[in-house]
Amino acid sequence: MDLHSLRQDRIDKLNEIRSIGWEVYPYKFNRTHTAREIVEKFDELADSVTVSAAGRLRLIRRMGKASFADIHDQSGKIQLYFKKDDLGEEPYNIFKLLDLGDIIGVEGVPFRTRTGEITIKIKRFEILSKSIRPLSDKWKGLRDQEMRCRQRYLDLIMNPQVREVFIMRSKMLSSCRNFLEERGFLEVETPILQPLYGGALARPFITHHNTLDMNLYLRIADELYLKRLIVGGFDKVFEVCKDFRNEGMDRTHNPEFTMIELYEAYSDYNDMMTLIQEMILRMADEVLGSRQLTYQDISIDLTPPWPRRDYCGLAKEYAGIDVLSYGDEELRDCLKKLNRDLDTSKMNRGKLIDELFSKAVEEHLQGPIFITDFPIELSPLTKVHRNNPKLTERFELYLFKKEVANAYSELNDPLEQRERFVQQVRWLESGDEEAQPMDEDFLRALEYGMPPTGGMGIGFDRLVMFFTGQPSIRDVIFFPQLRPEEFAAPEEFEEE
RNA sequence: GGGGGUGUAGCUCAGGCGGUAGAGCACCGCCCUUUUAAGGCGAUGGUCGAAGGUUCGAGUCCUUCCACCCUCACCA
């Protein structure tokens, strides 16, 4: 049967049910119990109490004058028993017109079948929503990766594990919020549409405001706005921010993604290390109930303290390179040795160092591990290291060879910040599309004085991937970006 | 952007060296009043991703294109 006939079949049934006088899309239904509650409270309810429940019909086993069916609600599933003698002639005939996927409300008494399954013996039922499109295979579910993303609702109906992943995502976010709020952090909201972008090294999305007749950028990070709030006297702030970066997409990158950024006045990057360690442990304890994190057959132990290794030391150990004393040309040569196809001619010093590190070192960082004290070229918004002017007080946290957090002692010297911006602008003008533009308004804010501050950004989607064992970022974002689909309208509308 | 893979019924998948398109589930009909992916009998259902080409003949071979997946490049 082709889709059109299957759909038309269901529309015909819908009309037949209506013609008998039953409502097909009513306004409301009163439930007394969820599926799970009926199972949990079965001893109090059995064979005596009339309960009502509602959900989507997922299986029907018809046996002539009596039938079993399973409905699913958010809590789980419950079996229903429809018996012609109990329901009467007309309702039982209506029941025969139901399809898998319909949403129904039922009323009846819980009992246990011969085989021991808790079941509602239906006295009365209502159709709450008639489904006119068939679900996927009842046993195999929905496998097609593309359809799973495009029609996430169908994925959620058919594949119960998917629901669990997103429930865990939600729990992780609450755990995070609770953790920060308990420590006096205030959740804030800052602009997504920004006249200037900044706070990270990435290419932005550009959009246009008609009334102002100006281009606006979708934010690539919140950093510069949150620091303005620190200037304004909020000592501890965080934001759960959707950021947008106009770059490649793959297993660990979606154009829009979620970052948790937080800033704490009178702290430095050492405090941030302690904080993220406690925060992730809290999530692990609350959401996983374990401090072992297993991802794709690799297990890591989150028991603190997590090792700290400095950036230059790791570069020396794994690449044999002394990042600080090498000149640009020497760095270029080293990079050529690691990857001869790479075009290094347009790379500035920051890019060269960054490239070397990710080629030679990253693969060793199973984690949890803090990489500390990055070269100054990589970190235009970070305070110079208190013991070494070529370094900055910055760290990245790695789990399973991937960066999941990035933090610094925030640069609060407005004059030095201006110089760093000038360098970025030079790189921007020489073709580095990821360098940052000058932000005079941000500099003006710093000139009023920002306290010493520790700040951090946490790649939330990746953290969810690792906690839930999902291989792709697309599995932890409800509606990941895909190319638009070509749509054919249902046949009955095609002529109009 | 480079390389590799996938695309066949509503869903999940088979289709050897080119010879009339297959299964399970779903759907439809009949039987069945405690089933468990209920069962039994029967029927329907296809622009084989799209467009070209080779051939007497293409799901199968060739070319181009589209979408998705993996991988590399780039980034977070």
Coordinates of C-alpha atoms (C1' of nucleotides) in Angstrom, one line a residue:
Chain A
M1 CA 0.0 0.0 0.0
D2 CA 1.3 3.4 -0.9
L3 CA 1.3 6.2 1.6
H4 CA -1.6 8.0 -0.1
S5 CA -3.9 5.0 0.2
L6 CA -2.9 4.3 3.8
R7 CA -3.6 7.9 4.7
Q8 CA -6.9 7.9 2.8
D9 CA -7.9 4.7 4.6
R10 CA -7.5 6.5 7.9
I11 CA -9.3 9.6 6.8
D12 CA -12.2 7.4 5.6
K13 CA -12.3 5.8 9.1
L14 CA -12.2 9.2 10.7
N15 CA -15.2 10.3 8.7
E16 CA -17.0 7.0 9.5
I17 CA -16.4 7.5 13.2
R18 CA -17.7 11.1 13.0
S19 CA -20.8 10.0 11.1
I20 CA -21.7 7.7 14.0
G21 CA -21.5 10.8 16.2
W22 CA -18.2 10.3 18.0
E23 CA -15.8 13.2 18.4
V24 CA -12.4 12.7 16.9
Y25 CA -10.5 15.8 18.1
P26 CA -12.1 16.7 21.4
Y27 CA -10.9 19.5 23.7
K28 CA -9.9 17.8 26.9
F29 CA -9.7 14.5 28.8
N30 CA -9.3 14.0 32.5
R31 CA -6.7 11.5 33.5
T32 CA -6.6 10.0 37.0
H33 CA -3.4 8.1 36.5
T34 CA -0.4 7.7 34.3
A35 CA 0.6 4.3 33.0
R36 CA 3.4 4.1 35.5
E37 CA 1.2 5.1 38.4
I38 CA -1.3 2.3 37.6
V39 CA 1.4 -0.3 37.7
E40 CA 3.0 1.2 40.8
K41 CA -0.3 1.5 42.7
F42 CA -1.8 -1.7 41.3
D43 CA -2.3 -3.3 44.8
E44 CA -4.6 -0.4 45.8
L45 CA -6.4 -0.3 42.5
A46 CA -6.8 -3.9 41.5
D47 CA -10.3 -5.1 40.6
S48 CA -12.0 -2.2 42.4
V49 CA -11.0 1.3 41.5
T50 CA -12.0 2.9 38.2
V51 CA -9.1 4.7 36.7
S52 CA -8.7 6.8 33.6
A53 CA -5.6 7.0 31.4
A54 CA -4.6 8.3 28.0
G55 CA -1.9 7.8 25.5
R56 CA -0.9 6.7 22.0
L57 CA -2.0 3.3 20.7
R58 CA 1.1 1.4 19.9
L59 CA 0.0 -2.2 19.6
I60 CA -3.4 -3.9 19.0
R61 CA -4.1 -7.6 19.3
R62 CA -7.6 -8.3 18.0
M63 CA -9.3 -11.6 18.8
G64 CA -12.7 -11.2 17.4
K65 CA -15.0 -10.1 20.2
A66 CA -12.2 -9.1 22.6
S67 CA -8.9 -7.4 22.1
F68 CA -5.8 -6.2 23.8
A69 CA -3.9 -3.0 23.1
D70 CA -1.0 -1.1 24.5
I71 CA -1.0 2.7 24.9
H72 CA 2.1 4.7 25.7
D73 CA 2.2 7.9 27.7
Q74 CA 5.2 9.8 28.9
S75 CA 5.5 7.6 31.9
G76 CA 5.5 4.3 30.1
K77 CA 3.0 1.8 28.7
I78 CA -0.1 0.1 30.0
Q79 CA -2.1 -2.7 28.4
L80 CA -5.8 -2.3 27.8
Y81 CA -8.4 -5.0 27.5
F82 CA -11.4 -4.2 25.2
K83 CA -14.3 -6.7 25.5
K84 CA -17.4 -6.4 23.5
D85 CA -19.6 -7.6 26.3
D86 CA -18.2 -4.8 28.6
L87 CA -18.3 -2.0 26.0
G88 CA -21.4 -2.7 24.1
E89 CA -22.0 -3.0 20.3
E90 CA -21.3 0.5 19.1
P91 CA -18.2 1.4 21.1
Y92 CA -16.7 -2.0 20.2
N93 CA -17.3 -1.2 16.5
I94 CA -15.7 2.1 16.9
F95 CA -12.7 0.4 18.6
K96 CA -12.4 -1.7 15.5
L97 CA -11.9 1.5 13.5
L98 CA -8.9 2.6 15.6
D99 CA -5.4 2.6 14.1
L100 CA -2.0 2.3 15.6
G101 CA -0.9 5.9 16.4
D102 CA -4.3 7.1 17.5
I103 CA -4.4 8.9 20.8
I104 CA -7.2 7.6 23.1
G105 CA -8.5 8.1 26.6
V106 CA -9.8 5.2 28.5
E107 CA -11.7 4.4 31.7
G108 CA -11.8 1.1 33.4
V109 CA -10.6 -1.1 36.3
P110 CA -7.1 -2.5 36.6
F111 CA -6.7 -6.2 36.8
R112 CA -4.1 -8.9 36.2
T113 CA -4.4 -11.2 33.2
R114 CA -3.8 -14.9 33.2
T115 CA -0.2 -14.3 32.2
G116 CA 0.2 -11.7 35.0
E117 CA 0.3 -8.5 33.0
I118 CA -1.3 -5.5 34.6
T119 CA -4.1 -4.4 32.3
I120 CA -7.1 -2.0 32.4
K121 CA -10.4 -3.6 31.7
I122 CA -12.0 -0.9 29.6
K123 CA -15.5 0.3 30.4
R124 CA -15.5 3.4 28.2
F125 CA -13.1 5.1 25.9
E126 CA -12.8 8.2 23.8
I127 CA -10.8 9.1 20.8
L128 CA -8.6 12.1 21.6
S129 CA -6.8 12.5 18.3
K130 CA -7.1 10.4 15.2
S131 CA -3.8 9.8 13.5
I132 CA -4.0 9.7 9.7
R133 CA -0.4 8.8 9.0
P134 CA 1.1 5.4 9.7
L135 CA 3.9 4.9 12.2
S136 CA 7.2 3.0 11.5
D137 CA 7.7 -0.7 11.9
K138 CA 6.4 -1.7 15.3
W139 CA 9.4 -4.0 16.0
K140 CA 12.3 -2.4 14.2
G141 CA 11.4 1.2 14.9
L142 CA 12.8 4.0 12.9
R143 CA 16.4 3.4 11.7
D144 CA 17.0 5.9 8.9
Q145 CA 19.3 8.5 10.4
E146 CA 18.0 11.3 8.2
M147 CA 14.4 10.7 9.0
R148 CA 15.3 10.4 12.7
C149 CA 16.6 14.0 12.7
R150 CA 14.0 15.5 10.3
Q151 CA 11.0 13.9 12.0
R152 CA 12.4 13.8 15.6
Y153 CA 8.8 13.4 16.9
L154 CA 8.6 10.1 15.1
D155 CA 12.0 9.1 16.4
L156 CA 10.8 9.9 19.9
I157 CA 7.6 7.8 19.4
M158 CA 9.4 4.8 17.9
N159 CA 12.7 4.7 19.8
P160 CA 12.4 4.9 23.6
Q161 CA 16.2 5.2 24.2
V162 CA 16.1 8.6 22.3
R163 CA 13.7 10.0 24.9
E164 CA 16.1 8.9 27.6
V165 CA 19.0 10.8 26.1
F166 CA 17.0 14.0 26.0
I167 CA 15.7 13.5 29.5
M168 CA 19.3 13.2 30.6
R169 CA 20.2 16.3 28.8
S170 CA 17.5 18.1 30.7
K171 CA 18.6 16.7 34.0
M172 CA 22.2 17.7 33.3
L173 CA 21.0 21.3 32.7
S174 CA 19.0 21.5 35.9
S175 CA 21.9 20.0 37.8
C176 CA 24.1 22.7 36.4
R177 CA 21.7 25.5 37.2
N178 CA 21.1 24.3 40.7
F179 CA 24.9 24.0 41.3
L180 CA 25.5 27.5 40.1
E181 CA 22.5 29.1 41.8
E182 CA 23.5 27.4 45.1
R183 CA 26.8 29.2 44.8
G184 CA 25.2 32.6 44.3
F185 CA 25.4 32.8 40.5
L186 CA 22.6 34.8 38.8
E187 CA 21.2 33.5 35.5
V188 CA 21.1 36.3 32.9
E189 CA 20.2 36.8 29.3
T190 CA 22.3 38.9 26.8
P191 CA 21.7 39.7 23.2
I192 CA 21.8 37.0 20.5
L193 CA 21.6 39.7 17.8
Q194 CA 24.8 41.7 18.2
P195 CA 26.1 44.7 16.2
L196 CA 29.6 43.2 16.7
Y197 CA 30.6 39.7 17.4
G198 CA 33.4 38.6 19.7
G199 CA 34.4 36.5 22.6
A200 CA 35.7 33.6 20.5
L201 CA 37.6 33.0 17.3
A202 CA 35.0 32.0 14.7
R203 CA 33.1 33.1 11.7
P204 CA 29.7 34.5 12.4
F205 CA 26.3 34.4 10.8
I206 CA 25.2 37.7 9.4
T207 CA 21.6 38.9 9.4
H208 CA 19.9 42.2 8.6
H209 CA 17.6 44.5 10.6
N210 CA 15.2 46.3 8.3
T211 CA 14.2 49.2 10.4
L212 CA 17.7 50.0 11.5
D213 CA 18.9 49.1 8.1
M214 CA 22.0 47.5 9.5
N215 CA 23.7 44.1 9.6
L216 CA 23.6 42.2 12.8
Y217 CA 25.6 39.2 13.8
L218 CA 24.3 36.1 15.6
R219 CA 26.5 35.7 18.6
I220 CA 29.4 33.4 18.6
A221 CA 29.9 33.8 22.3
D222 CA 28.4 35.7 25.3
E223 CA 31.7 36.6 26.8
L224 CA 31.9 40.3 26.1
Y225 CA 28.3 41.0 27.3
L226 CA 28.7 39.0 30.5
K227 CA 31.9 40.9 31.4
R228 CA 30.0 44.1 30.9
L229 CA 27.7 42.8 33.6
I230 CA 30.6 42.1 35.9
V231 CA 31.7 45.7 35.3
G232 CA 28.1 46.7 36.3
G233 CA 28.4 45.0 39.6
F234 CA 26.9 41.5 39.2
D235 CA 29.7 39.5 40.8
K236 CA 28.6 36.0 39.7
V237 CA 26.6 35.5 36.5
F238 CA 25.9 32.7 34.1
E239 CA 24.0 32.2 30.9
V240 CA 22.9 29.1 29.1
C241 CA 23.6 30.4 25.6
K242 CA 22.8 29.3 22.2
D243 CA 25.8 30.3 20.1
F244 CA 26.0 30.3 16.3
R245 CA 29.2 29.7 14.3
N246 CA 29.2 29.7 10.5
E247 CA 31.6 26.8 10.1
G248 CA 31.8 23.2 9.1
M249 CA 29.4 20.6 10.5
D250 CA 30.4 17.1 11.6
R251 CA 30.0 14.7 14.5
T252 CA 31.0 17.2 17.1
H253 CA 29.8 20.5 15.5
N254 CA 26.3 21.9 14.8
P255 CA 26.0 25.5 13.5
E256 CA 23.9 26.4 16.6
F257 CA 24.9 24.8 19.9
T258 CA 24.7 25.4 23.6
M259 CA 27.4 26.8 25.8
I260 CA 27.2 27.6 29.4
E261 CA 29.2 30.6 30.2
L262 CA 29.9 31.9 33.7
Y263 CA 31.9 34.7 35.3
E264 CA 32.9 35.2 38.9
A265 CA 34.4 38.4 40.1
Y266 CA 37.5 38.3 42.4
S267 CA 38.4 34.8 41.1
D268 CA 41.1 33.5 38.7
Y269 CA 41.5 30.5 36.5
N270 CA 42.6 28.3 39.4
D271 CA 39.2 28.9 41.0
M272 CA 37.5 28.0 37.6
M273 CA 39.3 24.7 37.6
T274 CA 38.0 23.8 41.0
L275 CA 34.5 25.0 40.0
I276 CA 34.2 23.0 36.8
Q277 CA 35.6 19.9 38.5
E278 CA 32.9 20.2 41.2
M279 CA 30.2 21.0 38.7
I280 CA 30.9 18.0 36.5
L281 CA 31.2 15.7 39.5
R282 CA 27.8 17.0 40.7
M283 CA 26.3 16.2 37.3
A284 CA 27.8 12.7 37.3
D285 CA 26.6 12.0 40.8
E286 CA 23.1 13.3 40.2
V287 CA 22.5 12.1 36.7
L288 CA 24.7 9.0 36.2
G289 CA 25.1 8.0 39.9
S290 CA 28.7 7.1 39.0
R291 CA 32.1 8.8 38.7
Q292 CA 33.1 6.5 35.9
L293 CA 32.4 7.9 32.5
T294 CA 32.3 5.5 29.6
Y295 CA 32.2 6.7 26.0
Q296 CA 32.6 4.3 23.0
D297 CA 34.2 1.6 25.0
I298 CA 36.7 3.9 26.8
S299 CA 36.2 4.5 30.5
I300 CA 37.6 7.4 32.4
D301 CA 37.6 8.2 36.1
L302 CA 36.2 11.5 37.2
T303 CA 37.5 11.2 40.8
P304 CA 39.3 14.5 41.6
P305 CA 41.7 16.1 41.5
W306 CA 42.1 16.0 37.7
P307 CA 45.6 16.3 36.3
R308 CA 46.9 19.7 35.2
R309 CA 49.5 19.9 32.4
D310 CA 50.8 23.0 30.9
Y311 CA 50.4 23.7 27.2
C312 CA 54.1 24.2 26.3
G313 CA 55.1 21.1 28.3
L314 CA 52.7 19.0 26.3
A315 CA 53.8 20.5 23.0
K316 CA 57.4 19.6 23.9
E317 CA 56.5 16.1 25.1
Y318 CA 54.4 15.0 22.1
A319 CA 55.7 17.2 19.3
G320 CA 59.2 18.0 20.5
I321 CA 58.6 21.7 20.0
D322 CA 59.5 24.6 22.2
V323 CA 56.5 26.8 21.3
L324 CA 57.9 29.9 23.0
S325 CA 61.4 30.0 21.6
Y326 CA 60.6 28.9 18.1
G327 CA 60.1 31.5 15.4
D328 CA 57.2 31.5 13.0
E329 CA 59.3 29.9 10.3
E330 CA 60.4 27.1 12.6
L331 CA 56.8 26.5 13.6
R332 CA 55.8 26.4 10.0
D333 CA 58.5 23.8 9.2
C334 CA 57.4 21.6 12.1
L335 CA 53.8 21.8 11.0
K336 CA 54.8 20.8 7.4
K337 CA 56.5 17.7 8.8
L338 CA 53.3 16.7 10.6
N339 CA 51.0 17.4 7.6
R340 CA 52.7 18.2 4.3
D341 CA 49.4 18.9 2.5
L342 CA 48.6 21.8 4.8
D343 CA 48.8 25.3 3.5
T344 CA 50.6 27.2 6.2
S345 CA 51.4 30.3 4.1
K346 CA 48.4 32.3 5.3
M347 CA 48.6 31.2 9.0
N348 CA 49.6 33.7 11.6
R349 CA 51.6 32.7 14.7
G350 CA 48.5 31.9 16.8
K351 CA 47.1 29.6 14.1
L352 CA 50.4 27.8 13.7
I353 CA 50.7 27.1 17.3
D354 CA 47.1 26.0 17.6
E355 CA 47.5 23.8 14.6
L356 CA 50.6 22.1 15.9
F357 CA 48.9 21.4 19.2
S358 CA 45.8 19.9 17.8
K359 CA 47.8 17.7 15.4
A360 CA 50.4 16.4 17.8
V361 CA 48.9 16.6 21.3
E362 CA 45.1 16.3 21.3
E363 CA 44.9 12.6 20.5
H364 CA 46.7 11.9 23.8
L365 CA 44.2 13.7 25.9
Q366 CA 41.8 11.0 27.1
G367 CA 41.2 13.1 30.2
P368 CA 39.9 14.3 32.4
I369 CA 42.8 16.7 32.1
F370 CA 43.3 20.5 32.4
I371 CA 45.6 22.0 29.7
T372 CA 46.9 25.2 31.2
D373 CA 48.8 28.4 30.3
F374 CA 48.3 28.9 26.6
P375 CA 50.6 31.1 24.5
I376 CA 49.5 34.7 24.4
E377 CA 48.8 34.7 20.6
L378 CA 45.9 32.3 21.1
S379 CA 44.1 34.2 23.8
P380 CA 43.3 37.9 23.1
L381 CA 40.9 38.2 26.1
T382 CA 43.1 36.6 28.7
K383 CA 45.3 38.0 31.4
V384 CA 49.0 37.5 30.9
H385 CA 50.4 34.7 33.2
R386 CA 51.6 36.1 36.5
N387 CA 55.0 34.3 36.1
N388 CA 55.6 34.4 32.3
P389 CA 54.7 37.3 29.9
K390 CA 54.6 34.9 26.9
L391 CA 51.8 32.9 28.4
T392 CA 48.2 33.5 29.6
E393 CA 46.3 32.3 32.5
R394 CA 44.0 30.0 30.5
F395 CA 43.0 26.4 30.6
E396 CA 41.0 24.0 28.6
L397 CA 39.4 20.9 30.0
Y398 CA 39.6 17.8 27.8
L399 CA 37.4 14.7 28.1
F400 CA 37.8 11.9 25.5
K401 CA 40.2 13.9 23.4
K402 CA 37.7 16.7 23.0
E403 CA 37.7 20.2 24.5
V404 CA 34.6 20.6 26.8
A405 CA 35.5 23.8 28.7
N406 CA 37.7 26.8 28.2
A407 CA 38.4 29.3 31.0
Y408 CA 40.7 32.2 31.9
S409 CA 41.7 34.8 34.3
E410 CA 39.9 37.5 32.4
L411 CA 41.9 40.4 31.0
N412 CA 40.7 43.5 32.8
D413 CA 43.4 46.0 31.9
P414 CA 41.7 48.2 29.3
L415 CA 44.8 49.6 27.7
E416 CA 46.3 46.1 27.2
Q417 CA 43.0 44.8 25.9
R418 CA 43.0 47.6 23.3
E419 CA 46.5 46.5 22.1
R420 CA 45.3 42.9 21.9
F421 CA 42.3 43.9 19.8
V422 CA 44.6 45.9 17.5
Q423 CA 46.6 42.7 16.8
Q424 CA 43.4 40.8 16.1
V425 CA 42.2 43.5 13.7
R426 CA 45.6 43.3 11.9
W427 CA 45.0 39.5 11.5
L428 CA 41.4 40.1 10.4
E429 CA 42.6 42.5 7.8
S430 CA 45.2 40.1 6.6
G431 CA 42.6 37.5 5.9
D432 CA 42.1 35.5 9.1
E433 CA 38.3 35.4 9.1
E434 CA 38.2 34.1 12.6
A435 CA 40.0 37.0 14.2
Q436 CA 38.0 39.4 16.3
P437 CA 36.9 42.9 15.3
M438 CA 37.6 45.9 17.5
D439 CA 34.9 46.4 20.1
E440 CA 35.0 50.0 21.4
D441 CA 32.0 49.7 23.5
F442 CA 33.5 46.7 25.4
L443 CA 36.8 48.7 25.8
R444 CA 34.8 51.6 27.2
A445 CA 33.2 49.3 29.8
L446 CA 36.6 47.9 30.8
E447 CA 37.9 51.5 31.2
Y448 CA 35.4 52.0 34.0
G449 CA 37.1 49.1 35.8
M450 CA 36.3 45.4 35.9
P451 CA 37.4 43.5 39.0
P452 CA 39.7 40.6 38.6
T453 CA 37.5 37.9 37.2
G454 CA 37.5 34.2 36.4
G455 CA 35.4 33.1 33.4
M456 CA 34.5 29.9 31.7
G457 CA 32.6 28.5 28.8
I458 CA 31.4 24.9 28.8
G459 CA 30.4 23.0 25.6
F460 CA 27.2 21.6 26.9
D461 CA 26.3 19.5 23.9
R462 CA 29.6 17.6 24.0
L463 CA 29.2 17.0 27.7
V464 CA 25.8 15.5 27.0
M465 CA 27.3 13.3 24.3
F466 CA 29.8 12.0 26.8
F467 CA 27.3 11.5 29.5
T468 CA 24.8 9.7 27.3
G469 CA 27.2 7.8 25.1
Q470 CA 25.9 9.3 21.9
P471 CA 28.4 9.2 18.9
S472 CA 27.1 12.4 17.3
I473 CA 26.1 15.9 18.3
R474 CA 23.0 15.3 16.2
D475 CA 21.9 12.7 18.7
V476 CA 21.8 15.2 21.6
I477 CA 20.1 18.1 19.7
F478 CA 16.4 17.6 19.0
F479 CA 16.5 19.3 15.6
P480 CA 20.0 19.5 14.2
Q481 CA 20.7 21.4 11.1
L482 CA 20.0 19.6 7.8
R483 CA 19.6 20.7 4.2
P484 CA 15.9 21.5 3.6
E485 CA 13.7 18.7 2.4
E486 CA 11.6 18.9 -0.8
F487 CA 8.0 18.5 0.1
A488 CA 5.2 17.0 -1.9
A489 CA 1.8 18.3 -0.7
P490 CA -0.8 15.6 0.1
E491 CA -2.6 14.7 -3.2
E492 CA -6.0 16.2 -2.3
F493 CA -4.4 19.7 -2.0
E494 CA -2.3 19.5 -5.1
E495 CA -4.9 21.0 -7.5
E496 CA -5.7 24.1 -5.5
Chain B
rG1 C1' 35.9 21.1 -0.5
rG2 C1' 38.6 15.7 -1.1
rG3 C1' 37.9 10.3 -0.4
rG4 C1' 34.6 6.1 0.9
rG5 C1' 29.5 4.3 1.6
rU6 C1' 24.1 4.3 1.4
rG7 C1' 19.3 5.4 -1.3
rU8 C1' 14.4 -0.8 -3.6
rA9 C1' 6.6 -1.0 -0.9
rG10 C1' 4.2 3.3 4.6
rC11 C1' 8.5 1.0 7.9
rU12 C1' 12.8 -2.7 8.3
rC13 C1' 15.5 -5.0 4.7
rA14 C1' 16.9 -9.1 0.6
rG15 C1' 17.8 -8.9 -4.6
rG16 C1' 24.9 -13.9 -7.7
rC17 C1' 27.8 -12.7 -14.2
rG18 C1' 22.2 -7.5 -17.2
rG19 C1' 16.8 -11.4 -18.7
rU20 C1' 9.0 -9.9 -16.3
rA21 C1' 10.4 -6.9 -8.5
rG22 C1' 11.0 -10.1 -3.2
rA23 C1' 10.3 -11.0 2.4
rG24 C1' 8.7 -9.5 7.4
rC25 C1' 5.8 -5.9 9.7
rA26 C1' 1.9 -2.2 8.7
rC27 C1' -2.7 -1.7 5.7
rC28 C1' -7.4 -4.3 3.6
rG29 C1' -11.0 -8.9 3.9
rC30 C1' -12.5 -13.4 6.7
rC31 C1' -12.0 -16.6 11.5
rC32 C1' -10.9 -16.0 16.7
rU33 C1' -14.0 -13.2 24.2
rU34 C1' -7.1 -13.3 28.8
rU35 C1' -3.4 -11.8 24.2
rU36 C1' 2.2 -10.4 24.6
rA37 C1' 6.1 -8.5 18.1
rA38 C1' -1.1 -12.8 19.5
rG39 C1' -2.4 -16.6 15.8
rG40 C1' -4.7 -18.8 11.1
rC41 C1' -6.4 -18.1 5.9
rG42 C1' -6.6 -14.6 1.8
rA43 C1' -5.8 -10.0 -1.0
rU44 C1' -3.6 -5.2 -2.3
rG45 C1' 0.6 -2.3 -2.6
rG46 C1' 6.8 -0.3 -6.6
rU47 C1' 8.8 6.2 -11.5
rC48 C1' 14.1 0.5 -7.6
rG49 C1' 16.8 8.8 -5.1
rA50 C1' 16.6 12.1 -10.1
rA51 C1' 18.1 12.8 -15.2
rG52 C1' 20.8 11.1 -19.2
rG53 C1' 23.7 7.0 -21.6
rU54 C1' 25.3 1.8 -23.1
rU55 C1' 22.3 -2.6 -24.5
rC56 C1' 17.6 -6.6 -28.0
rG57 C1' 16.9 -5.9 -22.6
rA58 C1' 19.2 -2.0 -16.7
rG59 C1' 17.3 -2.3 -9.6
rU60 C1' 22.1 -4.4 -11.6
rC61 C1' 27.0 -1.4 -16.1
rC62 C1' 28.6 4.1 -17.4
rU63 C1' 28.0 9.7 -16.7
rU64 C1' 26.0 13.9 -14.2
rC65 C1' 23.1 15.6 -10.2
rC66 C1' 20.4 15.3 -5.2
rA67 C1' 20.1 13.8 0.0
rC68 C1' 22.0 11.3 4.1
rC69 C1' 26.1 8.6 6.7
rC70 C1' 31.5 7.8 7.6
rU71 C1' 36.3 9.9 7.0
rC72 C1' 39.9 13.8 5.9
rA73 C1' 40.4 19.1 5.6
rC74 C1' 38.5 23.6 8.8
rC75 C1' 36.5 24.8 13.6
rA76 C1' 34.2 24.3 19.3

